[in-house]
mmCIF file of C-alpha atoms in Angstrom:
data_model
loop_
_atom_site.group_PDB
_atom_site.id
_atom_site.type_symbol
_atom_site.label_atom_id
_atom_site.label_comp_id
_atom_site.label_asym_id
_atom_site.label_seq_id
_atom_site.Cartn_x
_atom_site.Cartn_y
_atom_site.Cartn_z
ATOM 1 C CA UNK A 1 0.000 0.000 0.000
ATOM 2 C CA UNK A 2 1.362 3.227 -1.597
ATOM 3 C CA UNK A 3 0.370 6.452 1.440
ATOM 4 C CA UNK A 4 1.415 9.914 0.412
ATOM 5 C CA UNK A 5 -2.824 10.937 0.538
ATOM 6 C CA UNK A 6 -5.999 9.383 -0.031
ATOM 7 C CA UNK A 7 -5.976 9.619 -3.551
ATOM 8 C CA UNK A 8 -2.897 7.328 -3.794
ATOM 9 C CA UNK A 9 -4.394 4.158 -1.611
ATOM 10 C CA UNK A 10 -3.676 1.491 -4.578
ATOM 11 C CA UNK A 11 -5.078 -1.336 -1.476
ATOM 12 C CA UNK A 12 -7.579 -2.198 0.469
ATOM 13 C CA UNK A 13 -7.379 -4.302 3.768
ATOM 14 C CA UNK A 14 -10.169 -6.171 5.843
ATOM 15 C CA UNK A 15 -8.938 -6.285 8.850
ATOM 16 C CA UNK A 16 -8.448 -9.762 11.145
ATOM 17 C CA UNK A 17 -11.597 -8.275 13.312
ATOM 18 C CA UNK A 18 -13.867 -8.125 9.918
ATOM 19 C CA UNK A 19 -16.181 -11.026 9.174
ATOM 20 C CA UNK A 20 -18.036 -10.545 5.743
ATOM 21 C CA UNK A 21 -20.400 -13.298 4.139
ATOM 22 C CA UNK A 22 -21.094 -12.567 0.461
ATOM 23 C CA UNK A 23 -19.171 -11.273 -2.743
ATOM 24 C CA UNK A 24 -16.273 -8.643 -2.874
ATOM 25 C CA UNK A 25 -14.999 -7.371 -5.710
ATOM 26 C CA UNK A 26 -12.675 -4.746 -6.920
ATOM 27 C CA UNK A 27 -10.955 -3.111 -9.057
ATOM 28 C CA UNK A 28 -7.353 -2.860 -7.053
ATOM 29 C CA UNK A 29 -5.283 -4.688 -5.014
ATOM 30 C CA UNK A 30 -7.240 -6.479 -1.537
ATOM 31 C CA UNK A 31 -5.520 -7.642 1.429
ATOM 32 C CA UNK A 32 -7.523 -9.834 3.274
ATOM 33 C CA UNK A 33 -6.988 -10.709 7.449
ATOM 34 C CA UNK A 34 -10.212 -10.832 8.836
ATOM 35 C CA UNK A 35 -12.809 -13.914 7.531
ATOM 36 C CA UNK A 36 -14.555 -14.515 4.566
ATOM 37 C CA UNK A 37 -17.382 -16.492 3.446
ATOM 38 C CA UNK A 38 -18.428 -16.232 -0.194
ATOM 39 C CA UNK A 39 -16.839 -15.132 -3.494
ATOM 40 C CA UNK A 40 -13.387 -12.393 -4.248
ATOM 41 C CA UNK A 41 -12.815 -11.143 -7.090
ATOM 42 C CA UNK A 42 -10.117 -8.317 -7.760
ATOM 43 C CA UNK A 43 -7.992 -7.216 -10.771
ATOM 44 C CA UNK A 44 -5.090 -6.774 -8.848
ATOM 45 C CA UNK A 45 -2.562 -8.782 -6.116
ATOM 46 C CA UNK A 46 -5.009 -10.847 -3.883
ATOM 47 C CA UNK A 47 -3.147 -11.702 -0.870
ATOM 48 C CA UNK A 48 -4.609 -13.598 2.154
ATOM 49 C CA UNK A 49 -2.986 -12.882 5.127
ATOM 50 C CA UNK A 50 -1.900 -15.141 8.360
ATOM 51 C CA UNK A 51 -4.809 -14.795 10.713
ATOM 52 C CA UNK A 52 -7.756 -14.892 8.011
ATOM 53 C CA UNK A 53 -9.737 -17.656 7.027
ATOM 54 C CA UNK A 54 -11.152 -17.387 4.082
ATOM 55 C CA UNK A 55 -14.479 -19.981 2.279
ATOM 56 C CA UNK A 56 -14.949 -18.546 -0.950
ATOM 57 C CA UNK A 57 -13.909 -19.022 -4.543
ATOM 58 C CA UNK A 58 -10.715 -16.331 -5.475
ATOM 59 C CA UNK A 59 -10.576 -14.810 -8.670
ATOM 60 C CA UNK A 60 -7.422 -12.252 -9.208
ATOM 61 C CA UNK A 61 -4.830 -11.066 -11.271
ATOM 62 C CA UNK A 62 -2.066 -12.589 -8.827
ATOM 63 C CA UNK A 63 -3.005 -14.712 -5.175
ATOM 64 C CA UNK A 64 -0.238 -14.703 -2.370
ATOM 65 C CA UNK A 65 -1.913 -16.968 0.519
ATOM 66 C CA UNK A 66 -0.697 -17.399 3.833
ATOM 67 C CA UNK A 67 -3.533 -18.114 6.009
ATOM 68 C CA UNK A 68 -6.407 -20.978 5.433
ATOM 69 C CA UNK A 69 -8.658 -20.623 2.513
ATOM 70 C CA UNK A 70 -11.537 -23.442 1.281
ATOM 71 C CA UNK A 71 -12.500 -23.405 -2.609
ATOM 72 C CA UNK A 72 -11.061 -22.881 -5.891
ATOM 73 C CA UNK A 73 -8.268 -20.029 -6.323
ATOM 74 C CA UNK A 74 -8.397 -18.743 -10.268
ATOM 75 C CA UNK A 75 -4.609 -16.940 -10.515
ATOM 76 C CA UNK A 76 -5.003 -15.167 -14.129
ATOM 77 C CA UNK A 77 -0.791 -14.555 -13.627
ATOM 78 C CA UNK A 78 0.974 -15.930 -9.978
ATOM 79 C CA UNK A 79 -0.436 -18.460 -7.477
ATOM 80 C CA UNK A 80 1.930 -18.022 -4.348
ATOM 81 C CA UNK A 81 1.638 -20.292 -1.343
ATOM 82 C CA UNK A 82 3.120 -19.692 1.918
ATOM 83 C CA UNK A 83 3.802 -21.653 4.794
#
């Protein structure tokens, strides 16, 4: 995430205390530490951080995972999988 004001975010993150149940999609890149139940689709960097957990289907440019996710992960350019 790029700060120098608020027209420069180029990220969005849901935070480890954010539960959402349905679809997300976007047009940038989402960082996701909170939990997830449904479908994400972004045309950016996907990355699932440590402390989410994440049931949904991911659709995105590039997917970096690193905490637990259940369904099918569609990475149009990098699938990255960390331990």
């Amino acid at each position: 995430c790029r700060v120098r004001g608020m027209a420069n975010v180029t990220s969005t993150t849901i935070g480890s205390d954010v539960k959402i149940t349905g679809q997300i999609q976007g047009g940038k890149d989402l960082f996701i530490d909170g939990t997830v139940d449904g479908a994400i689709e972004v045309t950016g960097k996907l990355t699932i951080g440590p402390a989410a957990t994440v049931k949904a289907n991911l659709k995105a440019a590039e997917v970096i995972i690193h905490g637990r996710v259940n369904g099918n992960v569609d990475a149009g350019e990098k699938l990255d999988i960390r331990k």
